[in-house]
Short mmCIF file of C-alpha atoms and ligand atoms in Angstrom, two decimals:
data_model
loop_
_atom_site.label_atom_id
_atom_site.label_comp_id
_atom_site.label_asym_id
_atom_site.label_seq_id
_atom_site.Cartn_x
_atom_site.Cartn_y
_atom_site.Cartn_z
CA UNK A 955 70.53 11.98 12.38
CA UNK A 956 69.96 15.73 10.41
CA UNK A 957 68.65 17.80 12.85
CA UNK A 958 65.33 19.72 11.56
CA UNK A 959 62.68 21.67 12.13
CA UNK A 960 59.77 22.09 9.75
CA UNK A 961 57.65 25.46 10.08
CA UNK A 962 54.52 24.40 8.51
CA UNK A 963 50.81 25.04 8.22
CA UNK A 964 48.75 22.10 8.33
CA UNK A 965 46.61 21.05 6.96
CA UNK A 966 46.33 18.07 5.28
CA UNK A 967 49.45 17.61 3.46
CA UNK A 968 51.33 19.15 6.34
CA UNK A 969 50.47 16.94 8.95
CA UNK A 970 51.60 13.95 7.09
CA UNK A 971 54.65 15.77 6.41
CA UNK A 972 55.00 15.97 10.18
CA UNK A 973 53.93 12.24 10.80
CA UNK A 974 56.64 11.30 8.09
CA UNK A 975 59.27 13.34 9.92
CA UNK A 976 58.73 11.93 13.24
CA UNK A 977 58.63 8.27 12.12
CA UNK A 978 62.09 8.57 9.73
CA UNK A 979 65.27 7.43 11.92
CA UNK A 980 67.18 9.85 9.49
CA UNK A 981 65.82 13.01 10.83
CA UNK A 982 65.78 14.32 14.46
CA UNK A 983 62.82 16.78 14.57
CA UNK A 984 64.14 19.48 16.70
CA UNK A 985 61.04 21.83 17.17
CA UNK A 986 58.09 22.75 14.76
CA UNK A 987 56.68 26.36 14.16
CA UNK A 988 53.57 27.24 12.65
CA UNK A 989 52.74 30.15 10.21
CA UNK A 990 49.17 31.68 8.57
CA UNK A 991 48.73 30.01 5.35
CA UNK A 992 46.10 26.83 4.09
CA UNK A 993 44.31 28.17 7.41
CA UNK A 994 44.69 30.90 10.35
CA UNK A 995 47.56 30.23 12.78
CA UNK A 996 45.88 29.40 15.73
CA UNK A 997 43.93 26.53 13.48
CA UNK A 998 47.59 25.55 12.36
CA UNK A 999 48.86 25.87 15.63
CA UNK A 1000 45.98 23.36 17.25
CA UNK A 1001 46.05 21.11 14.45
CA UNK A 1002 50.55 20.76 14.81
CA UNK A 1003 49.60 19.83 18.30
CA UNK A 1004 46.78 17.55 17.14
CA UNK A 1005 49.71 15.59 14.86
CA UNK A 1006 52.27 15.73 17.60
CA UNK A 1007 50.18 14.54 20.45
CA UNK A 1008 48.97 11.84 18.28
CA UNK A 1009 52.29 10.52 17.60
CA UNK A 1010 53.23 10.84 21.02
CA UNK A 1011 55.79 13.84 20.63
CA UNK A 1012 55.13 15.38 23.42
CA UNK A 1013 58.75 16.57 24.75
CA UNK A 1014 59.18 18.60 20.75
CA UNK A 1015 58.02 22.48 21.23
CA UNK A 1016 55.61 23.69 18.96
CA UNK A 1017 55.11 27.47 18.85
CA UNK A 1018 53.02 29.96 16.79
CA UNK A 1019 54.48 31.90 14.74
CA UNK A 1020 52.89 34.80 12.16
CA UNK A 1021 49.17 35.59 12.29
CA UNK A 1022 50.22 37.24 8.47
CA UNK A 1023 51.63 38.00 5.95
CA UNK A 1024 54.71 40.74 6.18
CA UNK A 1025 52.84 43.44 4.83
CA UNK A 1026 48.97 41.94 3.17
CA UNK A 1027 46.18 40.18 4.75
CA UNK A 1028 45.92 36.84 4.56
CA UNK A 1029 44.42 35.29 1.70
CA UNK A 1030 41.30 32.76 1.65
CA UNK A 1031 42.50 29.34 0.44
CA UNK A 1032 39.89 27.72 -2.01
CA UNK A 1033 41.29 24.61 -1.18
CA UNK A 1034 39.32 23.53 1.48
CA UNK A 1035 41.28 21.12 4.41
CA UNK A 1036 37.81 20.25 5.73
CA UNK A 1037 36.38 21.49 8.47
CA UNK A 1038 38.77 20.80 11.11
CA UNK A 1039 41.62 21.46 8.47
CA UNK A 1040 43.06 18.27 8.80
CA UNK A 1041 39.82 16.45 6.15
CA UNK A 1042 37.34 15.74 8.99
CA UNK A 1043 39.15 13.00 10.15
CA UNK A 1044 37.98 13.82 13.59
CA UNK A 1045 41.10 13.77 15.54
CA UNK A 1046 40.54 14.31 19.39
CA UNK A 1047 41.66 17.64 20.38
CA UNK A 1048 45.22 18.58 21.64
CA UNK A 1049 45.15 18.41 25.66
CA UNK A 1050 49.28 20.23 25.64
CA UNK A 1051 49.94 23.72 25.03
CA UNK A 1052 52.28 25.51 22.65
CA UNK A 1053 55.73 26.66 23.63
CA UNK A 1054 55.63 30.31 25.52
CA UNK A 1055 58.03 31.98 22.36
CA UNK A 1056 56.99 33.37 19.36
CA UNK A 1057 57.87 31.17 16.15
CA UNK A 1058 60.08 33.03 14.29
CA UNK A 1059 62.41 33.59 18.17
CA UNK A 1060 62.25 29.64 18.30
CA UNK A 1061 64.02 29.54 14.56
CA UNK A 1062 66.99 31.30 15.83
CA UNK A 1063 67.07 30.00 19.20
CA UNK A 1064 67.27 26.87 17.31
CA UNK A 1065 69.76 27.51 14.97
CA UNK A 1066 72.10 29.40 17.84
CA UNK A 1067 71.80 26.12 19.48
CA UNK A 1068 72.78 23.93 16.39
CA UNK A 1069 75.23 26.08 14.48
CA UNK A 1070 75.98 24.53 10.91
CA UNK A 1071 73.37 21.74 11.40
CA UNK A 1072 70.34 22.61 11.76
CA UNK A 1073 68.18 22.29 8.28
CA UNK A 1074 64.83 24.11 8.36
CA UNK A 1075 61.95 23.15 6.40
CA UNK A 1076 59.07 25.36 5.58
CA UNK A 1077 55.98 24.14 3.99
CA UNK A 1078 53.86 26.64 4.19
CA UNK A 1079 54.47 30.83 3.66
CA UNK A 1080 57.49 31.90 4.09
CA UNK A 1081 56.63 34.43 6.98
CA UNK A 1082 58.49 33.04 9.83
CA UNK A 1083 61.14 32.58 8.13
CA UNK A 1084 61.66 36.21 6.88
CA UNK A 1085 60.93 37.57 10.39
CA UNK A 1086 63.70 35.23 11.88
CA UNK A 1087 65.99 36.79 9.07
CA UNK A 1088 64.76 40.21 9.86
CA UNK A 1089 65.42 39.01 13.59
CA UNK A 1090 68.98 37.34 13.09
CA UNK A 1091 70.64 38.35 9.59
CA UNK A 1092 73.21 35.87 10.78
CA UNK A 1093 70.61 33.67 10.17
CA UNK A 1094 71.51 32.00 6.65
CA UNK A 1095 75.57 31.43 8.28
CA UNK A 1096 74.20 29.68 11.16
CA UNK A 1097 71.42 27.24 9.37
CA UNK A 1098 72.53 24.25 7.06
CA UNK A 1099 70.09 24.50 4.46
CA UNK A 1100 66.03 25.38 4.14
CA UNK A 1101 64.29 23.14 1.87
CA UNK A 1102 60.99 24.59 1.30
CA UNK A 1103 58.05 24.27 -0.81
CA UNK A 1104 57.16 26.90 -3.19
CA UNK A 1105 57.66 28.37 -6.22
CA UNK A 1106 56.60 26.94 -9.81
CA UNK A 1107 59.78 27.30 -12.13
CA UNK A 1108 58.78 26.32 -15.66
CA UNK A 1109 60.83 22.91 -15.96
CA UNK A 1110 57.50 21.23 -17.12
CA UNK A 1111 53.74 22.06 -18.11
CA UNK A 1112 52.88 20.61 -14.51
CA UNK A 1113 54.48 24.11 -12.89
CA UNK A 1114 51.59 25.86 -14.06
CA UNK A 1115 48.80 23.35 -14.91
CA UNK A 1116 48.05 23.39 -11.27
CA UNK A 1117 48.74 26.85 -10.35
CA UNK A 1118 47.69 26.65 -6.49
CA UNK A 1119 48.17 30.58 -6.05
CA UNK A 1120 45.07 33.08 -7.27
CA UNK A 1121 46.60 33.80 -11.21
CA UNK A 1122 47.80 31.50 -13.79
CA UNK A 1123 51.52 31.63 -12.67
CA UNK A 1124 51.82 31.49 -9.23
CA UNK A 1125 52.23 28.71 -6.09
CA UNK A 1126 49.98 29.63 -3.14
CA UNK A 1127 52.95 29.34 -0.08
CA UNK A 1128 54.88 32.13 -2.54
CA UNK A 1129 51.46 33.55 -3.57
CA UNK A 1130 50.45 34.15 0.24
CA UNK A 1131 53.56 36.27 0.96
CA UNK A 1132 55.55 37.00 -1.32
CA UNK A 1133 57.61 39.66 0.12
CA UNK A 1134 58.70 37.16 2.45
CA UNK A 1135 59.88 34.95 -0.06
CA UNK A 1136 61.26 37.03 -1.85
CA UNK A 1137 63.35 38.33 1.27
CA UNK A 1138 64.27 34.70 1.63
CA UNK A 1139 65.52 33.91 -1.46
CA UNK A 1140 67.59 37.21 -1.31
CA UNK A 1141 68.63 36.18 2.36
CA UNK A 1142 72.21 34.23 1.20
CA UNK A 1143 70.72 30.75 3.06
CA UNK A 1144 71.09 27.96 1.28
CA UNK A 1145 67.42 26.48 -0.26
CA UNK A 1146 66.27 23.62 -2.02
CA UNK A 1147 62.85 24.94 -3.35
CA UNK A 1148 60.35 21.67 -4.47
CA UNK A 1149 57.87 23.76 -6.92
CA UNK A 1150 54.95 22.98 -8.59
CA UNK A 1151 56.65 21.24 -11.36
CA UNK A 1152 57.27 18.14 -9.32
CA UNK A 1153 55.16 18.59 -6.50
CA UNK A 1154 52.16 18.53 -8.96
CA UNK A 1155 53.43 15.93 -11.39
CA UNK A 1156 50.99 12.62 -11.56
CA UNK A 1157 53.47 10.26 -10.98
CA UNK A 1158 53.58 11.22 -7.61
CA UNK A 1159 50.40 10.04 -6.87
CA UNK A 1160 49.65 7.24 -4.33
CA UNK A 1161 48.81 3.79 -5.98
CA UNK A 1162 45.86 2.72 -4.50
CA UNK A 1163 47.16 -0.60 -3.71
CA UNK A 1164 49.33 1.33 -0.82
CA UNK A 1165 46.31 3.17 0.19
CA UNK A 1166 44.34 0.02 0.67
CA UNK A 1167 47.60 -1.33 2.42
CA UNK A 1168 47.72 1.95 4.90
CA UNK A 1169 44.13 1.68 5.49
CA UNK A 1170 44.08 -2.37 6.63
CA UNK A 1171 47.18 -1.09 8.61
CA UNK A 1172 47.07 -1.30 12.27
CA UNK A 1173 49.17 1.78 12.87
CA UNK A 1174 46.89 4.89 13.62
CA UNK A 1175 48.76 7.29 11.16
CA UNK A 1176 48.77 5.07 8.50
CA UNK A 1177 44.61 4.80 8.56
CA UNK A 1178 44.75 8.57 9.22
CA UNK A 1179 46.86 8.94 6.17
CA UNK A 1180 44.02 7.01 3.71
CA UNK A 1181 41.42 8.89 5.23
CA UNK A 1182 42.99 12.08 3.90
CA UNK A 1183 43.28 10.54 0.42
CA UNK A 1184 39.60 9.53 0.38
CA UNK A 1185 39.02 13.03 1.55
CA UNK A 1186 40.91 14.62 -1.32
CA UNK A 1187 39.54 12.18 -3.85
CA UNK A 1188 35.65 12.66 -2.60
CA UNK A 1189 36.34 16.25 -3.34
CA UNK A 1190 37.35 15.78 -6.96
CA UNK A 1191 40.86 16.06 -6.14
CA UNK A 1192 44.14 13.78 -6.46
CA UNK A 1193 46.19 11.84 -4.04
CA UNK A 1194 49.21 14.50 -4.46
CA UNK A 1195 47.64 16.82 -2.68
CA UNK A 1196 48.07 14.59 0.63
CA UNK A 1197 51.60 14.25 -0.27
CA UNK A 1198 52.97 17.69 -1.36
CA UNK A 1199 54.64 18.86 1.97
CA UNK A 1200 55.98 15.70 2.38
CA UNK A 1201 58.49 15.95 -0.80
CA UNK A 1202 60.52 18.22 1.23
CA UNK A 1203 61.04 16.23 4.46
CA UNK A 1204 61.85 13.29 2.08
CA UNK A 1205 64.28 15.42 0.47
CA UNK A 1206 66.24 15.53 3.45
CA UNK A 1207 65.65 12.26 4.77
CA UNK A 1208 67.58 11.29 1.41
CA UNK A 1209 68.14 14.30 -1.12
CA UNK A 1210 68.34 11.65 -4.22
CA UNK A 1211 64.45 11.86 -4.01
CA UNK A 1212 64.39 15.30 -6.13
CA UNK A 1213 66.88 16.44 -8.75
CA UNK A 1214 67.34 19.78 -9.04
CA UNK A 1215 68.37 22.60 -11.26
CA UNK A 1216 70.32 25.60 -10.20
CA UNK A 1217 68.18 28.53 -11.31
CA UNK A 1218 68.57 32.22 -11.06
CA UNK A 1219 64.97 33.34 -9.90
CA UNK A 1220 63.25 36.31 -7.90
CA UNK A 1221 59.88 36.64 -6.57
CA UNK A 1222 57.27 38.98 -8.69
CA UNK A 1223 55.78 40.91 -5.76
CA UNK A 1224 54.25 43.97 -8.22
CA UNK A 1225 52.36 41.91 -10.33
CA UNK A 1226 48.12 41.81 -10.36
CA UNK A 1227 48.36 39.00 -13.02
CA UNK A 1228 51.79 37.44 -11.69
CA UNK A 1229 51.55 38.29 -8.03
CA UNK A 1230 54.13 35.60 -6.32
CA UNK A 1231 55.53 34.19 -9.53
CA UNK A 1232 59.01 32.91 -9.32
CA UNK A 1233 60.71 34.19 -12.74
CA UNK A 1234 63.20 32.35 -13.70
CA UNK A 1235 66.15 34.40 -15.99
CA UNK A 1236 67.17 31.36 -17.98
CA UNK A 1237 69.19 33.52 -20.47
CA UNK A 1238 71.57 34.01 -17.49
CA UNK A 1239 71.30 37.82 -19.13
CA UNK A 1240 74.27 40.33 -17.57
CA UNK A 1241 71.58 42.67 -16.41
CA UNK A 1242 69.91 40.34 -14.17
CA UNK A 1243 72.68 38.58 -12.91
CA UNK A 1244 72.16 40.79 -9.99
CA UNK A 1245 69.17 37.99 -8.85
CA UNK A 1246 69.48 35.22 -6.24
CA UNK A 1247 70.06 31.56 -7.41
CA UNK A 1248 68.50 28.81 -5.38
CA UNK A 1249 68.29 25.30 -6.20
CA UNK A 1250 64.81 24.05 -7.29
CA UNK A 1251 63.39 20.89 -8.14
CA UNK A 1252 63.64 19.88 -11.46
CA UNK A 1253 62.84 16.23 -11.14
CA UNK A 1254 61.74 13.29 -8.74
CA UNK A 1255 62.48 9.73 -8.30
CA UNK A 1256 58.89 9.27 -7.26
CA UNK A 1257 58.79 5.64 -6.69
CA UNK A 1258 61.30 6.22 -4.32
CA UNK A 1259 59.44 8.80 -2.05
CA UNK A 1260 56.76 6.86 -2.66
CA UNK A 1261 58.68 3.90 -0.54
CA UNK A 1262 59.57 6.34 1.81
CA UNK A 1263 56.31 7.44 2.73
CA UNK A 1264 54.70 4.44 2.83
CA UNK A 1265 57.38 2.07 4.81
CA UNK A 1266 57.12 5.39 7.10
CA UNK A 1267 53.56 4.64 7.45
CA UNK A 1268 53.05 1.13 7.88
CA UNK A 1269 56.59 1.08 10.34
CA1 CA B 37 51.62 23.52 3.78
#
């Protein structure tokens, strides 16, 4: 089993990210860490809990991590999670505490303890993950890989279509700190960035014949899971949005679920039009080959993460 841990901030498409990692037999969720981003930590931090007591995983440590970004104030998300941030499913709360350490100290606790196996996965702002490089610069040696989401990188006309950050160009987790991502993609670590382009595309919808199958299901996640999708859809919204953190925990459960494109990109953190854009030097030109190259997701087999999620679900 690939040892993880995700550093997320749910919300709605987080949690089922969460619910997906615990029920996989491919992954072994080592801890979870939680970051400022669709909401305020210590909603993030309550609503982790909320997941991981519901599925019973009480013996994994979840610990707060950054109140904000590196150097701005947090932004206000107009995509609303619902009240509770996890679409007013009503949830009971969390009776279990967080872990006494401070998120970004758990990420390289984590990987000390794992050298060379640990894969982190970050679906929200990149800010815990910057301070644990700022913490450990040994960091990117001593992980395996960090798939995160974030970025839009111009493969398709879904990378901007949906642009989830404040401007035209930008993805809200890079958006929301981009110094942080920026200092991340700079860091040397190995990442697998799932961007806008596919995390956005319609064919990653949920057919509603599997929501109809989750909700008649007799596994409490699973009816959780369709009351988030009637939550995003009473709102005006699509199904995707329930499923966008959830790309990258399937893309380590079995990385033939995105395709991806080497790309030599940095993080526009200057911009007032562009703030958080990932640009993308596709002319490979000699005086910019001084910027990072990541891999980022250039494609999907969707009906397969589709299967993944859903046989996750209804397991
Ligand atoms: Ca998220």
């Amino acid at each position: 089993m690939k040892k993880i841990l995700i550093d997320c901030d749910p919300g709605i498409d987080d949690s089922l990210a969460l619910i997906l990692a615990l029920k996989s037999d491919q992954v072994d969720l080592r801890a979870v860490t939680t970051v400022s981003g669709n909401l305020h930590v210590d909603d993030t931090s309550r609503n982790a809990l909320t997941i991981m007591e519901m599925m019973g995983a009480d013996s994994i440590p979840v610990a707060k991590g950054m109140a904000k970004p590196l150097v701005r104030d947090i932004p206000f998300d107009p995509f609303s999670h619902g009240k509770d941030g996890l679409g007013n499913t009503g949830l009971p709360q969390p009776k279990r505490s967080l872990a006494p350490v401070f998120g970004p100290d758990l990420i390289v606790e984590q990987a000390n303890l794992y050298p060379g196996e640990l894969t982190l996965i970050a679906l929200g702002p990149l800010s815990n993950i910057a301070m644990a490089l700022l913490k450990d610069p040994e960091l990117p040696k001593k992980v395996k890989e960090l798939v995160c989401i974030g970025g839009a990188f111009g493969f398709n006309e879904y990378a901007y279509k949906h642009a989830t950050g404040d401007n035209p160009v930008s993805e809200w987790n890079v958006y929301v700190d981009p110094e942080a991502a920026k200092m991340v993609f700079n860091s040397g670590l190995s990442i697998r960035a799932v961007g806008l382009d596919v995390a956005t595309h319609p064919d990653i919808n949920f057919p509603q014949e599997q929501v109809d199958l989750l909700r008649q299901s007799s596994n409490q996640e699973a009816v959780y899971v369709s009351k988030l999708v009637d939550f995003v859809e009473g709102r005006g919204f699509q199904s995707y949005c329930v499923l966008i953190d959830s790309l990258a925990v399937a893309a380590v459960i079995d990385p033939s679920v995105i395709e991806t494109t080497s790309v030599r990109v940095d993080v526009e953190t200057a911009g007032t039009l562009t703030r958080g854009q990932t640009v993308c030097d596709t002319r490979n030109h000699f005086r910019w080959d001084h910027l990072p190259v990541i891999d980022a997701a250039s494609g999907a087999d969707f009906r397969k993460f589709s299967e993944i999620v859903t046989s996750a679900l209804l397991k």
